[in-house]
Coordinates of C-alpha atoms in Angstrom, one line a residue:
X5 CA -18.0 42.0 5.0
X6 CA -19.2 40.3 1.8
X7 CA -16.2 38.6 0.7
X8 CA -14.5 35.7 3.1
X9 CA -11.3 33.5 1.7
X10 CA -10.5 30.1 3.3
X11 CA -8.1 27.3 2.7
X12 CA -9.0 24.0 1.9
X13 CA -7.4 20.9 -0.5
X14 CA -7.6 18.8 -3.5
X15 CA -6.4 15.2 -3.8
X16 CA -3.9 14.7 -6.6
X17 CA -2.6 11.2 -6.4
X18 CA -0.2 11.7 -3.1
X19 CA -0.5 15.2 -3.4
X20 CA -3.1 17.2 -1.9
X21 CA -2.9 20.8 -3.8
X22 CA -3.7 24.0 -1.4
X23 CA -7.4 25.2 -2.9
X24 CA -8.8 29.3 -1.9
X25 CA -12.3 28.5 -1.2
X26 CA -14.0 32.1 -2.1
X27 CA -17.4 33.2 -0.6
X28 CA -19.0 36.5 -2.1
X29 CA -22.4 37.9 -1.4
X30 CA -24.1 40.4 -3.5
X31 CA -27.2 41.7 -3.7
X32 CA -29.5 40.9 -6.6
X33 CA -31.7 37.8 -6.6
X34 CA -30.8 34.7 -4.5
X35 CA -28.6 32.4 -6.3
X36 CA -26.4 30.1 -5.1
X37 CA -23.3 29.4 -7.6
X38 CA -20.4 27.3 -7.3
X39 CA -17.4 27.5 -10.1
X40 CA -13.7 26.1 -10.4
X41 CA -13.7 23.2 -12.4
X42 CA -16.5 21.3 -9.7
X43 CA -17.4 17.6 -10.0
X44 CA -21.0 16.8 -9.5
X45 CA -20.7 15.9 -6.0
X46 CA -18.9 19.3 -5.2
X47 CA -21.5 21.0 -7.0
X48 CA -24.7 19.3 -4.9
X49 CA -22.9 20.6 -1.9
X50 CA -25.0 23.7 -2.4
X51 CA -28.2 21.6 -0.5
X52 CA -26.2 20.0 1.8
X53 CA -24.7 23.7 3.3
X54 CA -27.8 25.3 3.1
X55 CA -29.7 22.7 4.4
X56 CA -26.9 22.3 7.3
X57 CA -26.8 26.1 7.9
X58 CA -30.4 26.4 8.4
X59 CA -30.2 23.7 10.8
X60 CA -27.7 24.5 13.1
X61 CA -29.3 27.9 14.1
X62 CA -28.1 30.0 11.4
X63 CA -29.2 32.8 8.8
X64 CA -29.0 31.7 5.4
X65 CA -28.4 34.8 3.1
X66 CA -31.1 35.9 0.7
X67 CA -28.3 37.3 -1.6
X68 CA -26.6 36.3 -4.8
X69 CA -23.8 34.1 -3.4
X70 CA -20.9 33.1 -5.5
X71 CA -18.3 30.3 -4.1
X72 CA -15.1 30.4 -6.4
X73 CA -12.7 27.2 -5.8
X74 CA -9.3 28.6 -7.4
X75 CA -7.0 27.3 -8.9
X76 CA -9.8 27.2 -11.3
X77 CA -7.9 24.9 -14.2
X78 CA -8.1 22.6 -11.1
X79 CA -10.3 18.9 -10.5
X80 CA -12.1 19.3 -7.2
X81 CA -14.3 16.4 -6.3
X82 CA -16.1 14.9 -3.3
X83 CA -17.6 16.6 -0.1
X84 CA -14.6 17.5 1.5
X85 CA -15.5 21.5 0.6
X86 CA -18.6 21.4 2.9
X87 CA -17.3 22.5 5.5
X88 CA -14.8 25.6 4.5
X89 CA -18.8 26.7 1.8
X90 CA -20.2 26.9 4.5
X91 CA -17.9 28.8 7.3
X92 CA -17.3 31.1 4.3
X93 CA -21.1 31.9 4.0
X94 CA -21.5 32.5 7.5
X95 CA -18.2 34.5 7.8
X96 CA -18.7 36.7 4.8
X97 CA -22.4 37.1 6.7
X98 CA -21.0 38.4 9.7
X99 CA -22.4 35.7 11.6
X100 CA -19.1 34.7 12.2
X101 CA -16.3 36.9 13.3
X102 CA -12.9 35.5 13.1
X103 CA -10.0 37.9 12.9
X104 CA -7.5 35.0 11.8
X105 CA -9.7 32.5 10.1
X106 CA -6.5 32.6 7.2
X107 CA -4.6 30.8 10.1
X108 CA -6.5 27.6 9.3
X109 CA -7.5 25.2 6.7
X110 CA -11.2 23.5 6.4
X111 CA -11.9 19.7 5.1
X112 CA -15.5 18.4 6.6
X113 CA -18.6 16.9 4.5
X114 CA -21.9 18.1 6.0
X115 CA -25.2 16.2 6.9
X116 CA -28.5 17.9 6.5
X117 CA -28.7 18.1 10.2
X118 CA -25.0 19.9 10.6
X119 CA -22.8 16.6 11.6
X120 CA -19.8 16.1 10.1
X121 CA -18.9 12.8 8.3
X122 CA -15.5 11.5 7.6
X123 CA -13.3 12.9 4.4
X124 CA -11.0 10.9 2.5
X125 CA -7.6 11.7 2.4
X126 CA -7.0 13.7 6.0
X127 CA -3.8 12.4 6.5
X128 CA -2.5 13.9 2.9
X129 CA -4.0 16.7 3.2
X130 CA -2.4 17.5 7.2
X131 CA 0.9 17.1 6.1
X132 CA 0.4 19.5 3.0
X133 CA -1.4 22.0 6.2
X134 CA 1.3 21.5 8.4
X135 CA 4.0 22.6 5.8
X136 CA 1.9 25.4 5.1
X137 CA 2.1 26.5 8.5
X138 CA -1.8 26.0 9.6
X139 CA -4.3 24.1 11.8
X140 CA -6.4 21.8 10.0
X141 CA -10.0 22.0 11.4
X142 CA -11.8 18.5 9.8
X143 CA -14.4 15.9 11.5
X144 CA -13.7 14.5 14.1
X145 CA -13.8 10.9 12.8
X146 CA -10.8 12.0 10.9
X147 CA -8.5 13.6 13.1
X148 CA -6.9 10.6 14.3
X149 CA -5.6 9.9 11.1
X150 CA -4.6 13.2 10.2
X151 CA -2.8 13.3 13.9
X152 CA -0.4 10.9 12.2
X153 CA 0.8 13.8 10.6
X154 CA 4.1 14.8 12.9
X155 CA 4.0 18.6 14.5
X156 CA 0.5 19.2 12.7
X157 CA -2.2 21.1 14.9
X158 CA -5.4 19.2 14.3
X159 CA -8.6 20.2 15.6
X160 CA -11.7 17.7 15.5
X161 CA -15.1 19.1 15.5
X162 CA -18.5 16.7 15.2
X163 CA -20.6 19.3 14.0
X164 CA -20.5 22.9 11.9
X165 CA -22.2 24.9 15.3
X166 CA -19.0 23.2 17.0
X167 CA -16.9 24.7 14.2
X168 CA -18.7 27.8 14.3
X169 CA -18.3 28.2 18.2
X170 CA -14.7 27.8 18.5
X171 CA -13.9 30.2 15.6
X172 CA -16.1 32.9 17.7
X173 CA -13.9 32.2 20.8
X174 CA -16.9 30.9 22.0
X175 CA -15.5 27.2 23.1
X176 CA -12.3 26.0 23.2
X177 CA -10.7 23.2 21.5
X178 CA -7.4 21.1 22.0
X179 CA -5.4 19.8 19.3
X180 CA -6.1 15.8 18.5
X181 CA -2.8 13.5 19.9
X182 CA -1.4 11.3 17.7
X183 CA -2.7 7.4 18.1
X184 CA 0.1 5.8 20.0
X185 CA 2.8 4.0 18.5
X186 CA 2.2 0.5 20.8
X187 CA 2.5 -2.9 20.8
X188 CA 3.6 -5.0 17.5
X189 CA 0.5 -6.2 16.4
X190 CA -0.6 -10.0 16.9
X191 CA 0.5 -11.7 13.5
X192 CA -0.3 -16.1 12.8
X193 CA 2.5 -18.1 14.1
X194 CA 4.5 -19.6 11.8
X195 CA 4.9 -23.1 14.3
X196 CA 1.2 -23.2 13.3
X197 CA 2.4 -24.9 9.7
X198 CA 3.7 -28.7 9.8
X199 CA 6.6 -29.8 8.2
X200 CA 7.1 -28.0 4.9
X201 CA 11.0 -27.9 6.0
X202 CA 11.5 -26.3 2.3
X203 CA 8.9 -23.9 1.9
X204 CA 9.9 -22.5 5.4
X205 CA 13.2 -21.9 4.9
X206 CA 12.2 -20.3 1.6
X207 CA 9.9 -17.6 3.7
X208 CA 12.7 -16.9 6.1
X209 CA 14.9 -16.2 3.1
X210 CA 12.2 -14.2 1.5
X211 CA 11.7 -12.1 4.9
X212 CA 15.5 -11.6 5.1
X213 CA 16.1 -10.2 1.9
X214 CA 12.6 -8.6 1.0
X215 CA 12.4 -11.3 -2.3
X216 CA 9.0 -12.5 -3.9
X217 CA 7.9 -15.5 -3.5
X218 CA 6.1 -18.1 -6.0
X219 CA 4.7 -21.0 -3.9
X220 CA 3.0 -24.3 -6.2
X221 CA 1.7 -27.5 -4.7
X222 CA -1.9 -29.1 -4.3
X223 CA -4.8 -27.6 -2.8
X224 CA -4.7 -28.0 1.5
X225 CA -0.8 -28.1 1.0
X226 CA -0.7 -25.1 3.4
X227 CA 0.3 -22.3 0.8
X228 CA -1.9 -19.9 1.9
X229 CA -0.8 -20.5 5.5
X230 CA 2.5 -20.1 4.9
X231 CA 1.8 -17.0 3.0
X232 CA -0.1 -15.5 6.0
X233 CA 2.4 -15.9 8.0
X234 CA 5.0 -13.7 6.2
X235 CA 4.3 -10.4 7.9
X236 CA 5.0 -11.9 11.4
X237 CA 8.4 -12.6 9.9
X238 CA 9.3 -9.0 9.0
X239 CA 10.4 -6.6 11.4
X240 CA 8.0 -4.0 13.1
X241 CA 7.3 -0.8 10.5
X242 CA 9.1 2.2 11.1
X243 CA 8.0 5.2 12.2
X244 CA 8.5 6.7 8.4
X245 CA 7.5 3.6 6.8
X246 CA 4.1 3.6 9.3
X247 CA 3.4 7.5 7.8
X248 CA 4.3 6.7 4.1
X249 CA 1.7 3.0 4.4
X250 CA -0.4 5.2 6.7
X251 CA -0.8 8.1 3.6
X252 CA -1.1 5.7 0.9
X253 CA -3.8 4.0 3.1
X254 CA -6.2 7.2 3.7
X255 CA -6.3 8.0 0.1
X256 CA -8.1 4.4 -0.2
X257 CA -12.1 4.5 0.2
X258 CA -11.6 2.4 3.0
X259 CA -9.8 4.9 4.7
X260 CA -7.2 4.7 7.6
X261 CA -7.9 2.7 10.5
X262 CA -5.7 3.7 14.1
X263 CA -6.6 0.2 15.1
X264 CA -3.9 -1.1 12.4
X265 CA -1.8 1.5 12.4
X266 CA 1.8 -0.3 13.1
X267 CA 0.4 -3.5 10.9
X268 CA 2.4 -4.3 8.1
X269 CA -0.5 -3.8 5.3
X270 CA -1.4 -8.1 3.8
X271 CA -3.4 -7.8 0.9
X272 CA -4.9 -10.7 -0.8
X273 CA -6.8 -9.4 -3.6
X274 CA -9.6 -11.5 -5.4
X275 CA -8.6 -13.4 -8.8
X276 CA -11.2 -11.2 -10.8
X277 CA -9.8 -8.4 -9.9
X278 CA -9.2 -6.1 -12.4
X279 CA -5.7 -4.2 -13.9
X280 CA -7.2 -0.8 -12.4
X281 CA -8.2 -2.9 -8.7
X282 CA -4.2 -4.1 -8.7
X283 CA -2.3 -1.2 -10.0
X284 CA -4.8 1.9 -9.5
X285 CA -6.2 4.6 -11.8
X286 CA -9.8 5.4 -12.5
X287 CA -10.9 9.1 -13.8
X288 CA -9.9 10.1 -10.5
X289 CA -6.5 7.7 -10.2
X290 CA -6.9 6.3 -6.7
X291 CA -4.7 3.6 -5.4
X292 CA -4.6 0.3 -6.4
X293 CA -3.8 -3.4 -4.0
X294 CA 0.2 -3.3 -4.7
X295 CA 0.0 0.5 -3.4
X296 CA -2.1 -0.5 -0.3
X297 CA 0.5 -3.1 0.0
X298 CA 3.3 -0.9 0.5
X299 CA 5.9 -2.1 2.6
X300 CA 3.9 -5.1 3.6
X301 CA 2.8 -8.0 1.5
X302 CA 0.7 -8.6 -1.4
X303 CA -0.7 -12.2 -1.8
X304 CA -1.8 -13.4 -4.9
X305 CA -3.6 -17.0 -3.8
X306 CA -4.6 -19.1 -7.6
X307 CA -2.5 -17.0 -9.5
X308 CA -3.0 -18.7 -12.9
X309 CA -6.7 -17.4 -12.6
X310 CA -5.7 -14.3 -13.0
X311 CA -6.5 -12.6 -16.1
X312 CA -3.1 -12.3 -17.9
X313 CA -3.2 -8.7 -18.8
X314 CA -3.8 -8.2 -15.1
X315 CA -0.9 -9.8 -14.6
X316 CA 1.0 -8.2 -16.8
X317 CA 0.8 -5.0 -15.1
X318 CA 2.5 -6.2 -12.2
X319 CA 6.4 -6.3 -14.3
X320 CA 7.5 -2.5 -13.7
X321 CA 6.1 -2.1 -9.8
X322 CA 7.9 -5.0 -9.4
X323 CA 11.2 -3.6 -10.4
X324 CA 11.0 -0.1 -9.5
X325 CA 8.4 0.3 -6.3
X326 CA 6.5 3.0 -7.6
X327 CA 3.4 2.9 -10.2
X328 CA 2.9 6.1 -12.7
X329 CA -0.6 6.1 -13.6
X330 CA -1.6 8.7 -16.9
X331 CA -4.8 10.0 -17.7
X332 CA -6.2 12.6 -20.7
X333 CA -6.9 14.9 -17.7
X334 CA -4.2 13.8 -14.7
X335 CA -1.3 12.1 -13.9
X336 CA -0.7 10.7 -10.5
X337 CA 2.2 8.1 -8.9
X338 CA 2.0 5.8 -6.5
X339 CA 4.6 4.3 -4.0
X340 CA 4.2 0.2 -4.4
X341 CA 7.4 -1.2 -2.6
X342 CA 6.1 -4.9 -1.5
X343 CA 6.5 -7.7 -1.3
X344 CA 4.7 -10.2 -3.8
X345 CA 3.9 -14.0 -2.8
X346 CA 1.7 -15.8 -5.2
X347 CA 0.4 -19.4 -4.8
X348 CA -0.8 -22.2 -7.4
X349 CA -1.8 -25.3 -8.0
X350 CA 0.4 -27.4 -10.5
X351 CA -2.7 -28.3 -12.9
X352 CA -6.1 -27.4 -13.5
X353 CA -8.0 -30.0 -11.1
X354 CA -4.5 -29.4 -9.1
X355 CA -3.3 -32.7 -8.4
X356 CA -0.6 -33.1 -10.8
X357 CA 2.0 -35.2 -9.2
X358 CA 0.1 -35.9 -6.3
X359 CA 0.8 -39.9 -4.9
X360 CA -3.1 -40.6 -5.2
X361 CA -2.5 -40.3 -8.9
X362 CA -5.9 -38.6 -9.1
X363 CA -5.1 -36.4 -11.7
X364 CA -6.3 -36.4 -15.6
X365 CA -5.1 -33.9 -17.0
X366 CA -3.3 -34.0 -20.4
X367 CA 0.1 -32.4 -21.0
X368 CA -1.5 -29.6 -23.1
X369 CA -4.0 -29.1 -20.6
X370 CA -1.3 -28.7 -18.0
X371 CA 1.1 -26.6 -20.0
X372 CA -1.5 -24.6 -21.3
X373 CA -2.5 -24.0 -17.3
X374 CA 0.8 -22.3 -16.6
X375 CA 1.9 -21.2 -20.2
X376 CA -1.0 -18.2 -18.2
X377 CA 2.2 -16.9 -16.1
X378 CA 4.4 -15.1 -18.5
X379 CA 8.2 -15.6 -18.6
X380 CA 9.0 -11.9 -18.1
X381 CA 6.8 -11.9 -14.9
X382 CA 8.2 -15.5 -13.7
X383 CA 11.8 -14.4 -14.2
X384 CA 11.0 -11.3 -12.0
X385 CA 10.0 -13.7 -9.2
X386 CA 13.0 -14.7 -6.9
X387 CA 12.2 -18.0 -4.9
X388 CA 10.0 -21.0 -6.6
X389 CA 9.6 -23.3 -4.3
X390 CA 7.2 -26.7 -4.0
X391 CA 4.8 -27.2 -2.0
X392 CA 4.4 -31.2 -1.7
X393 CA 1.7 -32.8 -0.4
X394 CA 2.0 -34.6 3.1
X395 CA 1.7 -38.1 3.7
X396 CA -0.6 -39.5 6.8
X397 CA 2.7 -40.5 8.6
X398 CA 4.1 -37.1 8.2
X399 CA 1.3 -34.8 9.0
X400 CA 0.3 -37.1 11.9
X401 CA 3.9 -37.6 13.2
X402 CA 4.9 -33.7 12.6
X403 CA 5.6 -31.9 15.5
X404 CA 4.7 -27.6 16.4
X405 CA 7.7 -25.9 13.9
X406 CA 9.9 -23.0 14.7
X407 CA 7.8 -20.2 16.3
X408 CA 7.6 -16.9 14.4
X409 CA 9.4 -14.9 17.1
X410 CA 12.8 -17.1 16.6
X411 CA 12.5 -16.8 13.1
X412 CA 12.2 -12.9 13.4
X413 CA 15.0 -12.5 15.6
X414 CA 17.0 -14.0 12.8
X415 CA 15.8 -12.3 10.1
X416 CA 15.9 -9.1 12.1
X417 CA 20.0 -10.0 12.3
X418 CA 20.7 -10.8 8.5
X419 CA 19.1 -7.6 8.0
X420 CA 20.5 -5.7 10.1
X421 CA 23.9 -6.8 8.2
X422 CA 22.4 -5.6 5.1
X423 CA 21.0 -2.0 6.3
X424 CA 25.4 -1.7 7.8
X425 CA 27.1 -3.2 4.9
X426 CA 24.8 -1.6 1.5
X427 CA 22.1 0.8 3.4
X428 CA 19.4 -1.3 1.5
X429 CA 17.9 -4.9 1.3
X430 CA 19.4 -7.6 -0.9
X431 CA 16.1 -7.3 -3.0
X432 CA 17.0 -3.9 -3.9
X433 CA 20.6 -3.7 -4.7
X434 CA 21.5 -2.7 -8.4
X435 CA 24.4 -2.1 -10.4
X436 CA 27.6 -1.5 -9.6
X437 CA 26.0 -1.7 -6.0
X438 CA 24.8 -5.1 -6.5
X439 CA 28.4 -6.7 -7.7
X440 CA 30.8 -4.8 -4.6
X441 CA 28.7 -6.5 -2.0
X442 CA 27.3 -9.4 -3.5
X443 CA 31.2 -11.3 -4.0
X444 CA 31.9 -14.9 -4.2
X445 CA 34.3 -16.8 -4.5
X446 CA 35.7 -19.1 -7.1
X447 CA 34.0 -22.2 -6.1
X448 CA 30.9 -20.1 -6.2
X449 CA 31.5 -18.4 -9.5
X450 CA 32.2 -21.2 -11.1
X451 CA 28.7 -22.6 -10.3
X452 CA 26.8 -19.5 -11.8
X453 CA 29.0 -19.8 -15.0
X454 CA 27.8 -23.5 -15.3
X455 CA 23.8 -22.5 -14.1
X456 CA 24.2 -19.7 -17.1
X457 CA 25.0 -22.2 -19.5
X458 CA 22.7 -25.3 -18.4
X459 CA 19.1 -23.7 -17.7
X460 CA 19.4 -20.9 -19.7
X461 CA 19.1 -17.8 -17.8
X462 CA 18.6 -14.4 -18.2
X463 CA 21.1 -11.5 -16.9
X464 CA 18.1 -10.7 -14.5
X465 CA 17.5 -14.1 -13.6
X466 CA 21.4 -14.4 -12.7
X467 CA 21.4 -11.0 -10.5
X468 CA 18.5 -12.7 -8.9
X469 CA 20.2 -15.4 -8.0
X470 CA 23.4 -13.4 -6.6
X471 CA 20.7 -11.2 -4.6
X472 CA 19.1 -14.7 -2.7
X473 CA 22.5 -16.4 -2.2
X474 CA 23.8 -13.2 -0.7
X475 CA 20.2 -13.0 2.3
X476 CA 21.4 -16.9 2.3
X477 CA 24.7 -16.2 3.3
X478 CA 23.6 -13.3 5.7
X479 CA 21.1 -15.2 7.6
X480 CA 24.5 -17.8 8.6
X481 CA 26.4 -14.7 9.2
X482 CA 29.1 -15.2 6.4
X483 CA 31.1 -12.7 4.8
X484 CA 31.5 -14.0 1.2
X485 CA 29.3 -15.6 -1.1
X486 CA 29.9 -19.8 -1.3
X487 CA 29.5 -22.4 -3.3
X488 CA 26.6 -23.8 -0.6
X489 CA 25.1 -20.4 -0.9
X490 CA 24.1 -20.3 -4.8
X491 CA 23.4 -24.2 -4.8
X492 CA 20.3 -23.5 -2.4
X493 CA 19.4 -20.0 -4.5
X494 CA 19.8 -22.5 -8.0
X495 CA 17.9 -25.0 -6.3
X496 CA 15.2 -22.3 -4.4
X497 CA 14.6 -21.2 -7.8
X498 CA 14.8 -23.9 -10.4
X499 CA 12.0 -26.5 -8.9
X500 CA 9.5 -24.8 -10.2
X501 CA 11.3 -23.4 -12.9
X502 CA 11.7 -27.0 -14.7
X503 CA 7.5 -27.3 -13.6
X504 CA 6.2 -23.7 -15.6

């Protein structure tokens, strides 16, 4: 036999494209060629095979071999085609003899001695497999990732003479079980954070209804506590939201980790990082923080440091909970539901306000500070809320706050209300959806009519407010919308609003 056919994949955003991997011998000189659109790393995999080939006992063919990766119009990049080169060299050989080898795809990159190291991607590219109706034969680092993969047949191997021997019915191998879905992982306690009776309540809001959160006060204020603290607040991830975080989280370099696997993804990305760090892209588009953040939280601590167009880039995730990323070449998409809290001081030395009087900063100075946070990008924020700074008395006198688990069981209630009455969080509710279950009453009306005309604000602003007063009013268990209700969203929302 001089011509073998295998099944690998590509990574294409969230997609992971089925590729033939082609292995012809001929005779002629010895050549070793690899075409179909190859990046350079796929292209150095010829040393790497022969190399591992040689090593693990095996003949390397003296012949003109000729590895064809089709579709040929195609991208195919990193090591990931290692391993099916190589088995299709030794198959099209006849050193290897399997009968159904089409019953399987390959993903493995190979060390000069024949180990297999981990791949990016695994758990993309199982579920692909597993509709296709294959195993998936990859290292065995990665198979507990791409065991997340419901129904798939995974098969780790550590080395290619492992590969080889099972494929020659020569030892047996039994699928990889899925990493267990266990115990909800050990979050900060919120009782951990004195006092801050507002910004609490604020976070228990926010967790109810799935809001963003802007956060301003001095520096040791506990904003980044606070913050932290927000995933313990949420209720354990789903089994479909653990795959969809789980998939988004394997296409990262960092790659998937079991350990984590029920976590609710916090990210807290640098303020230097750039537009491409946050949202994705790259030649390659890979995905960005508010992707890695999906259905968790993204934390954005001194956010007036960021650069503004970085910031900028953050207006339609926000809204829509997906990020399209285009290219010359390729076009990939991105799921980015999260949720966003940001923290900042209220000047630049941060003390503005503060009952030390420490600070010196001018007005401009101050107003230039947060003129950096754009309106559009502030009025997409739900909650502002103030931080203050504690006196002695306070801080020494405070006693250990609510614990996280009572304020989970609550939030876990208000939204369950939601998932009965609307089928999705407060945060998300649009339209016509958004005015049938978010009614008031006249009392209530009357005060959005007045805030409309006072401060000013927007038609987003306004369906903003309706969204918090209506996770208010869930997390006291009331029907209808009250006056009470949008008082504390106005309020929730305009203390920092009359600050930036």
């Amino acid at each position: 036999m001089t011509l073998a056919v295998l099944h690998c994949r590509a990574l294409q955003g969230m997609q992971a494209p089925e590729v033939a991997v082609e292995v012809h011998l001929a005779n002629g000189l010895p050549a070793f060629n690899i075409v179909g659109l190859p990046e350079a790393e796929v292209k150095e995999s010829r040393e790497r095979v022969r190399a591992a080939i040689q090593t693990s006992g095996f003949e390397f063919p003296a012949r003109r071999i000729t590895v064809n990766l089709a579709p040929a119009d195609l991208p195919k990049d990193s090591g990931r085609f290692d391993l099916p080169i190589a088995i299709g060299i030794l198959q099209a050989s006849g050193q290897i003899k399997c009968d159904d080898i089409s019953r399987y795809e390959f993903a493995g990159e190979l060390a000069l001695g024949g180990e297999l190291r981990p791949v990016r991607g695994a758990l993309a590219m199982a579920c692909q497999c597993h509709a296709a109706g294959r195993a998936f034969v990859l290292p065995a680092d990665s198979a507990a990732e791409a065991a997340v993969a419901e129904g798939a047949r995974i098969y780790g191997v550590a080395s290619l003479l492992q590969a080889c021997a099972y494929l020659n019915g020569l030892q047996p191998l039994e699928p990889v079980a899925a990493p267990a879905f266990g115990m909800l992982p050990n979050y900060p306690d919120l009782a951990d954070v004195k006092g801050q009776s507002v910004a609490r309540g604020a976070l228990e809001i926010a967790a109810a209804g799935g809001h963003s959160l802007l956060l301003m006060g001095p520096p040791g204020t506990g904003k980044s506590m606070l913050a932290s603290r927000l995933p313990g607040l949420l209720p354990p991830l789903s089994a479909e939201e653990a795959l969809e975080s789980a998939a988004v989280q394997s296409l990262a370099s960092q790659g998937f980790r079991a350990a984590s696997w029920r976590a609710r993804p916090f990210r807290a990305p640098h303020h230097t990082a750039s537009a491409v760090a946050l949202v994705g892209g790259g030649s390659d588009p890979r995905p960005g923080e508010i992707s890695l953040a999906h259905h968790g939280v993204l934390f954005l601590d001194e956010l007036p440091e960021f650069d503004r167009k970085v910031l900028e880039v953050l207006r339609e995730p926000l809204e829509s909970g997906v990020i399209h990323i285009s290219r010359a070449a390729r076009q990939a998409s991105f799921p980015a539901r999260f949720q966003l809290v940001a923290a900042m001081n209220p000047c630049p030395c941060g003390y503005h306000g503060h009952p030390s009087g420490r600070c010196h900063c001018t007005p401009e100075q101050v107003a230039r500070y947060r003129g950096k946070i754009s309106g559009p990008l502030l009025d997409r924020i739900d909650l502002h809320v103030e931080v203050p700074t504690l006196t002695a008395e306070e801080l020494l006198s405070a006693s250990a706050g609510e614990s996280s688990e009572s304020v989970r069981r609550r939030v876990l209630q208000a939204r369950e209300r939601q998932w009965r009455r609307q089928g999705v969080l407060n945060a998300a509710l649009q339209g016509e959806q958004l005015e049938r279950h978010c009614g008031a009453d006249a009392d209530a009306l009357a005060i959005l009519a007045k805030a409309l005309q006072q401060l000013g604000l927007s038609a987003r602003a306004y369906h903003r407010i309706l969204r918090v007063s209506r996770s208010i009013a869930d997390l006291q268990d009331a029907e209808r919308i009250s006056r009470n209700h949008v008082l504390q969203a106005i309020q929730l929302r305009r203390l920092a609003r009359e600050d930036i």
